[in-house]
Amino acid sequence: MGAFECVSPNKLSPTESQEVFTISVSSNSTLNEPRQDLEGQSTKTSVCQRHKLWWTLGIDIPLLLIYLALVGLFELGVIPNRKGGFHCNDPALSHKFTGDTVTTEVIMSTILIIPLIFLLPTEYLFVQSDFLGQSKLRRSLKNCFYLYRTYIYGLIMNLGVVEVMKGLMGSPRPTFFDLCQPDAAKTCNGSEYVSDFQCTPNQYGSWYQMDSYRSFPSGHASLSVYCGFFLAWYLQRRAFNWQHRTIFLVPVLQLLCASFAAICSLTRITDHRHHWWDVLVGTSIGFLTVLYAVVLTKNFRYDYSKPTSDIKSESVNTVKTLLFEERRRETIP
């Protein structure tokens, strides 16, 4: 009888995919047994898929919604953020607020849309059309789903780390005095340190006032570095080859990804929205979450585009090896 194990296809390497189903052939097997095994395996596969769906709907999606709700409550200030103190007349906190070169709306929409623009055409170009009898479009969409899911997974980790650090540190921004206009700053003298203050009503909204002491680390730097270098890594592993007709297209696209990360990060300093150390730590978080997504999850070690002919030949070799091992055990006294 065949042994069965529920394994997600995106968790298997080409070598490991040969071992998902173990075939044992006994001396008294009949021609009808393989068909029965296949039918049983099909039934068990559908059962596993239903169980996975229930786990997704009952556990994964609710946890994701709770997580996003908590991040939103932190970002909106519903969950109180720590207020870090400041020194009176600190020139590092006295810059005028002139707006953002890269706004929050732009960075969030960009890091969600740009990966799809890179993943979809790349997978369609490089996937084999005869993979397990699936159409090229269907297989490329499936590959894109696996990759984008991993990207979002790392993005969520990145966003969570940044939000928690912002809430715990409560570091004033370079535009703190202009945005918050703290009441204690009007009465303190010299370089006195103030730990207790309240923002006073001014031309800026309550969100800007709350955000004025959420400088460390830089979320723009962290998210843009994660997006840019995740895509650069993906293009290197998936699309670059010295034997392709063009060898400069992929490096140029990688340069654009790195430039996007650099622009989003450096403008946070030139706009006086962050201190340089905020951007440095945000950049480090971006790199670490890239490594987490592409190395620890081992997403890039699998080749989903292997053609059916290769898989068939591997399956034949596997069956031959199993038959040889079975006969060898029968001959050994």
Short mmCIF file of C-alpha atoms in Angstrom, two decimals:
data_model
loop_
_atom_site.label_atom_id
_atom_site.label_comp_id
_atom_site.label_asym_id
_atom_site.label_seq_id
_atom_site.Cartn_x
_atom_site.Cartn_y
_atom_site.Cartn_z
CA MET A 1 0.00 0.00 0.00
CA GLY A 2 1.16 3.54 -0.65
CA ALA A 3 2.05 5.86 2.22
CA PHE A 4 0.51 9.29 2.02
CA GLU A 5 1.53 12.61 3.48
CA CYS A 6 -0.07 16.05 3.06
CA VAL A 7 2.61 18.35 1.72
CA SER A 8 2.10 21.76 0.17
CA PRO A 9 3.63 21.88 -3.35
CA ASN A 10 5.53 25.07 -2.67
CA LYS A 11 7.33 23.40 0.25
CA LEU A 12 9.01 20.77 -1.90
CA SER A 13 12.23 20.97 -3.82
CA PRO A 14 12.50 19.05 -7.12
CA THR A 15 14.43 16.29 -5.32
CA GLU A 16 12.04 16.14 -2.37
CA SER A 17 9.02 16.03 -4.69
CA GLN A 18 10.01 12.49 -5.66
CA GLU A 19 9.56 11.33 -2.07
CA VAL A 20 6.04 12.61 -1.37
CA PHE A 21 4.46 9.30 -2.33
CA THR A 22 6.32 6.08 -1.42
CA ILE A 23 5.49 3.09 -3.58
CA SER A 24 5.99 -0.42 -2.24
CA VAL A 25 5.62 -3.38 -4.55
CA SER A 26 5.08 -6.79 -3.00
CA SER A 27 5.46 -10.16 -4.70
CA ASN A 28 1.70 -10.80 -4.72
CA SER A 29 0.58 -7.38 -6.04
CA THR A 30 -2.04 -7.19 -8.78
CA LEU A 31 -2.60 -4.81 -11.65
CA ASN A 32 -5.62 -3.27 -9.92
CA GLU A 33 -3.74 -2.16 -6.80
CA PRO A 34 -2.02 0.90 -8.35
CA ARG A 35 -5.40 2.26 -9.50
CA GLN A 36 -6.79 1.76 -5.99
CA ASP A 37 -3.77 3.54 -4.50
CA LEU A 38 -4.22 6.47 -6.85
CA GLU A 39 -7.90 6.74 -5.99
CA GLY A 40 -7.10 6.62 -2.27
CA GLN A 41 -4.40 9.23 -2.68
CA SER A 42 -6.80 11.51 -4.57
CA THR A 43 -9.38 11.18 -1.80
CA LYS A 44 -6.79 11.91 0.90
CA THR A 45 -5.52 14.90 -1.06
CA SER A 46 -9.01 16.41 -1.19
CA VAL A 47 -9.43 15.79 2.55
CA CYS A 48 -6.13 17.54 3.28
CA GLN A 49 -7.14 20.48 1.10
CA ARG A 50 -10.43 20.82 3.01
CA HIS A 51 -8.60 20.65 6.33
CA LYS A 52 -6.12 23.29 5.14
CA LEU A 53 -8.99 25.53 4.06
CA TRP A 54 -10.62 25.28 7.48
CA TRP A 55 -7.33 26.10 9.20
CA THR A 56 -6.91 29.10 6.89
CA LEU A 57 -10.43 30.40 7.48
CA GLY A 58 -10.56 29.59 11.18
CA ILE A 59 -7.02 30.45 12.30
CA ASP A 60 -4.89 32.27 9.75
CA ILE A 61 -7.32 34.92 8.50
CA PRO A 62 -8.64 35.88 11.99
CA LEU A 63 -5.06 36.16 13.30
CA LEU A 64 -4.08 38.30 10.30
CA LEU A 65 -7.08 40.59 10.81
CA ILE A 66 -6.31 40.97 14.52
CA TYR A 67 -2.69 41.72 13.71
CA LEU A 68 -3.58 44.37 11.11
CA ALA A 69 -6.13 45.90 13.49
CA LEU A 70 -3.47 46.25 16.20
CA VAL A 71 -1.05 47.85 13.75
CA GLY A 72 -3.78 50.27 12.67
CA LEU A 73 -4.61 51.15 16.28
CA PHE A 74 -0.93 51.84 16.96
CA GLU A 75 -0.65 53.96 13.82
CA LEU A 76 -3.77 56.00 14.62
CA GLY A 77 -2.78 56.51 18.24
CA VAL A 78 -5.77 54.66 19.68
CA ILE A 79 -3.27 52.45 21.50
CA PRO A 80 -1.18 55.04 23.40
CA ASN A 81 2.40 55.55 22.27
CA ARG A 82 5.19 56.42 24.64
CA LYS A 83 6.20 60.07 24.70
CA GLY A 84 9.94 60.46 24.76
CA GLY A 85 11.28 63.57 26.41
CA PHE A 86 13.18 66.44 24.79
CA HIS A 87 15.71 69.12 25.62
CA CYS A 88 14.54 72.70 25.49
CA ASN A 89 15.60 74.64 22.42
CA ASP A 90 17.17 71.53 20.89
CA PRO A 91 18.18 72.58 17.35
CA ALA A 92 17.86 68.96 16.13
CA LEU A 93 14.11 69.14 16.83
CA SER A 94 13.50 72.68 15.55
CA HIS A 95 13.16 72.12 11.79
CA LYS A 96 10.07 73.36 9.97
CA PHE A 97 7.64 70.79 8.62
CA THR A 98 7.54 71.11 4.82
CA GLY A 99 5.74 67.89 3.90
CA ASP A 100 6.91 64.53 2.59
CA THR A 101 8.59 63.91 -0.75
CA VAL A 102 7.37 60.31 -0.53
CA THR A 103 4.05 60.33 1.31
CA THR A 104 2.67 57.45 3.35
CA GLU A 105 0.00 56.80 0.72
CA VAL A 106 2.64 56.57 -2.02
CA ILE A 107 4.95 54.23 -0.12
CA MET A 108 2.14 51.88 0.94
CA SER A 109 0.56 51.64 -2.52
CA THR A 110 3.98 51.22 -4.14
CA ILE A 111 5.20 48.36 -1.97
CA LEU A 112 1.94 46.49 -2.61
CA ILE A 113 1.66 47.02 -6.39
CA ILE A 114 5.27 47.07 -7.67
CA PRO A 115 6.00 43.43 -6.72
CA LEU A 116 3.08 42.24 -8.84
CA ILE A 117 4.39 44.27 -11.79
CA PHE A 118 7.71 42.42 -11.48
CA LEU A 119 6.46 38.95 -10.57
CA LEU A 120 3.67 38.39 -13.12
CA PRO A 121 5.58 39.01 -16.38
CA THR A 122 8.76 37.35 -15.08
CA GLU A 123 6.96 34.15 -14.09
CA TYR A 124 5.05 34.10 -17.38
CA LEU A 125 8.28 34.40 -19.38
CA PHE A 126 10.26 31.74 -17.53
CA VAL A 127 7.69 29.13 -16.54
CA GLN A 128 7.47 26.01 -18.69
CA SER A 129 4.17 25.60 -20.52
CA ASP A 130 3.92 21.81 -20.06
CA PHE A 131 4.26 21.72 -16.29
CA LEU A 132 2.03 18.81 -15.17
CA GLY A 133 -0.32 19.54 -18.06
CA GLN A 134 -1.19 23.01 -16.74
CA SER A 135 -1.44 26.02 -19.00
CA LYS A 136 1.40 28.51 -18.93
CA LEU A 137 -0.81 31.31 -17.64
CA ARG A 138 -2.25 29.19 -14.85
CA ARG A 139 1.15 27.98 -13.70
CA SER A 140 2.67 31.47 -13.80
CA LEU A 141 -0.25 32.85 -11.75
CA LYS A 142 0.21 30.06 -9.23
CA ASN A 143 3.93 30.73 -8.94
CA CYS A 144 3.24 34.43 -8.56
CA PHE A 145 0.79 33.69 -5.76
CA TYR A 146 3.38 31.65 -3.85
CA LEU A 147 6.04 34.33 -4.23
CA TYR A 148 3.73 37.24 -3.41
CA ARG A 149 2.47 35.38 -0.34
CA THR A 150 6.04 35.08 0.92
CA TYR A 151 6.63 38.76 0.15
CA ILE A 152 3.54 39.79 2.12
CA TYR A 153 4.58 37.53 4.98
CA GLY A 154 7.92 39.32 5.30
CA LEU A 155 6.23 42.70 4.82
CA ILE A 156 3.88 42.03 7.73
CA MET A 157 6.82 41.06 9.92
CA ASN A 158 8.61 44.25 8.90
CA LEU A 159 5.63 46.47 9.60
CA GLY A 160 4.99 44.87 12.97
CA VAL A 161 8.57 45.31 14.17
CA VAL A 162 8.63 48.96 13.09
CA GLU A 163 5.29 49.80 14.72
CA VAL A 164 6.23 48.19 18.03
CA MET A 165 9.58 50.01 18.12
CA LYS A 166 7.96 53.35 17.30
CA GLY A 167 5.39 52.90 20.04
CA LEU A 168 7.97 51.88 22.67
CA MET A 169 10.64 54.48 21.87
CA GLY A 170 8.52 57.63 21.37
CA SER A 171 11.45 59.48 19.83
CA PRO A 172 10.76 63.11 18.74
CA ARG A 173 11.14 63.93 15.07
CA PRO A 174 13.36 66.74 13.73
CA THR A 175 10.11 68.70 13.18
CA PHE A 176 8.86 67.99 16.71
CA PHE A 177 8.60 71.60 17.94
CA ASP A 178 6.80 72.74 14.80
CA LEU A 179 4.27 69.88 14.73
CA CYS A 180 3.62 69.38 18.43
CA GLN A 181 4.33 72.83 19.89
CA PRO A 182 4.56 71.30 23.39
CA ASP A 183 3.28 73.36 26.29
CA ALA A 184 6.39 72.75 28.38
CA ALA A 185 8.64 74.23 25.68
CA LYS A 186 7.15 77.70 26.32
CA THR A 187 8.29 77.85 29.93
CA CYS A 188 11.52 75.80 30.09
CA ASN A 189 14.91 77.48 29.90
CA GLY A 190 18.28 76.63 28.40
CA SER A 191 18.79 72.96 27.64
CA GLU A 192 16.55 71.65 30.40
CA TYR A 193 15.23 68.14 29.83
CA VAL A 194 11.44 67.79 29.72
CA SER A 195 9.82 64.40 30.18
CA ASP A 196 6.17 65.39 30.66
CA PHE A 197 4.41 67.51 28.04
CA GLN A 198 1.26 67.91 25.98
CA CYS A 199 0.95 69.05 22.38
CA THR A 200 -1.01 72.29 22.04
CA PRO A 201 -3.66 72.96 19.36
CA ASN A 202 -2.17 74.38 16.16
CA GLN A 203 -2.56 74.29 12.39
CA TYR A 204 -1.63 70.62 12.19
CA GLY A 205 -4.06 67.80 12.92
CA SER A 206 -4.02 65.45 15.90
CA TRP A 207 -2.41 62.66 13.86
CA TYR A 208 0.58 64.85 12.95
CA GLN A 209 0.95 65.85 16.58
CA MET A 210 0.92 62.24 17.72
CA ASP A 211 3.29 61.28 14.90
CA SER A 212 5.75 64.01 15.93
CA TYR A 213 7.21 61.69 18.59
CA ARG A 214 7.32 58.51 16.44
CA SER A 215 10.63 59.09 14.71
CA PHE A 216 12.58 55.93 15.58
CA PRO A 217 12.94 53.86 13.43
CA SER A 218 12.08 55.04 9.91
CA GLY A 219 9.17 53.06 8.48
CA HIS A 220 9.68 54.49 4.99
CA ALA A 221 13.30 53.30 4.96
CA SER A 222 12.44 49.88 6.33
CA LEU A 223 9.55 49.17 3.94
CA SER A 224 11.24 50.55 0.82
CA VAL A 225 14.47 48.61 1.46
CA TYR A 226 12.48 45.45 2.03
CA CYS A 227 10.51 45.89 -1.20
CA GLY A 228 13.45 46.96 -3.35
CA PHE A 229 15.92 44.29 -2.28
CA PHE A 230 13.34 41.49 -2.17
CA LEU A 231 12.67 42.17 -5.86
CA ALA A 232 16.40 42.50 -6.63
CA TRP A 233 17.02 39.11 -4.98
CA TYR A 234 14.09 37.59 -6.87
CA LEU A 235 15.33 38.85 -10.25
CA GLN A 236 18.83 37.54 -9.54
CA ARG A 237 17.59 34.06 -8.68
CA ARG A 238 14.84 33.81 -11.27
CA ALA A 239 15.71 35.92 -14.30
CA PHE A 240 19.46 36.47 -14.51
CA ASN A 241 21.56 34.18 -16.69
CA TRP A 242 24.72 34.89 -18.65
CA GLN A 243 23.32 32.86 -21.57
CA HIS A 244 20.25 35.06 -22.07
CA ARG A 245 20.16 37.35 -25.09
CA THR A 246 20.34 40.42 -22.87
CA ILE A 247 22.50 40.43 -19.76
CA PHE A 248 21.94 44.07 -18.78
CA LEU A 249 18.15 44.15 -18.45
CA VAL A 250 18.06 42.40 -15.07
CA PRO A 251 20.89 44.52 -13.54
CA VAL A 252 19.13 47.69 -14.72
CA LEU A 253 15.90 46.56 -13.09
CA GLN A 254 17.82 45.71 -9.92
CA LEU A 255 19.37 49.16 -10.01
CA LEU A 256 15.89 50.69 -10.20
CA CYS A 257 14.82 48.64 -7.17
CA ALA A 258 17.86 49.78 -5.18
CA SER A 259 17.33 53.38 -6.29
CA PHE A 260 13.72 53.25 -5.11
CA ALA A 261 14.91 52.12 -1.67
CA ALA A 262 17.63 54.79 -1.57
CA ILE A 263 15.30 57.63 -2.60
CA CYS A 264 12.62 56.70 -0.09
CA SER A 265 15.22 56.42 2.67
CA LEU A 266 17.34 59.50 1.99
CA THR A 267 14.40 61.85 1.46
CA ARG A 268 13.35 61.13 5.03
CA ILE A 269 16.56 62.90 6.09
CA THR A 270 16.42 65.73 3.55
CA ASP A 271 12.75 66.37 4.43
CA HIS A 272 13.77 66.50 8.13
CA ARG A 273 11.25 63.80 8.92
CA HIS A 274 13.83 61.50 10.53
CA HIS A 275 17.26 61.63 12.11
CA TRP A 276 20.03 59.79 10.29
CA TRP A 277 20.11 57.05 12.91
CA ASP A 278 16.37 56.48 12.42
CA VAL A 279 16.98 55.80 8.75
CA LEU A 280 20.02 53.62 9.48
CA VAL A 281 18.07 51.36 11.86
CA GLY A 282 15.06 51.29 9.50
CA THR A 283 17.34 50.23 6.66
CA SER A 284 18.80 47.46 8.83
CA ILE A 285 15.31 46.19 9.66
CA GLY A 286 14.51 46.15 5.95
CA PHE A 287 17.58 44.04 5.15
CA LEU A 288 16.92 41.64 8.02
CA THR A 289 13.34 41.03 6.95
CA VAL A 290 14.51 40.44 3.36
CA LEU A 291 16.87 37.77 4.65
CA TYR A 292 14.04 36.35 6.75
CA ALA A 293 11.71 36.15 3.74
CA VAL A 294 14.12 34.75 1.14
CA VAL A 295 16.53 32.68 3.26
CA LEU A 296 14.78 31.38 6.36
CA THR A 297 11.55 30.57 4.51
CA LYS A 298 13.68 28.92 1.76
CA ASN A 299 11.27 30.22 -0.86
CA PHE A 300 13.89 30.62 -3.58
CA ARG A 301 15.46 27.18 -3.47
CA TYR A 302 12.56 25.56 -5.35
CA ASP A 303 12.05 25.59 -9.10
CA TYR A 304 8.32 25.55 -9.81
CA SER A 305 8.86 25.70 -13.55
CA LYS A 306 10.39 22.25 -14.13
CA PRO A 307 8.73 20.72 -17.22
CA THR A 308 6.57 17.61 -17.08
CA SER A 309 9.05 15.53 -19.09
CA ASP A 310 11.70 15.98 -16.39
CA ILE A 311 9.25 15.04 -13.66
CA LYS A 312 8.12 11.95 -15.59
CA SER A 313 11.70 10.78 -16.08
CA GLU A 314 12.41 11.34 -12.39
CA SER A 315 9.28 9.37 -11.47
CA VAL A 316 10.34 6.46 -13.72
CA ASN A 317 13.81 6.41 -12.17
CA THR A 318 12.27 6.51 -8.71
CA VAL A 319 9.99 3.55 -9.46
CA LYS A 320 12.90 1.59 -10.92
CA THR A 321 14.97 2.24 -7.82
CA LEU A 322 12.13 1.18 -5.53
CA LEU A 323 11.58 -2.00 -7.53
CA PHE A 324 15.27 -2.79 -7.37
CA GLU A 325 15.34 -2.27 -3.61
CA GLU A 326 12.23 -4.44 -3.18
CA ARG A 327 13.69 -7.29 -5.24
CA ARG A 328 16.97 -6.97 -3.41
CA ARG A 329 15.21 -7.40 -0.06
CA GLU A 330 13.36 -10.46 -1.39
CA THR A 331 16.60 -12.14 -2.53
CA ILE A 332 18.43 -11.52 0.72
CA PRO A 333 17.80 -14.53 3.07
#
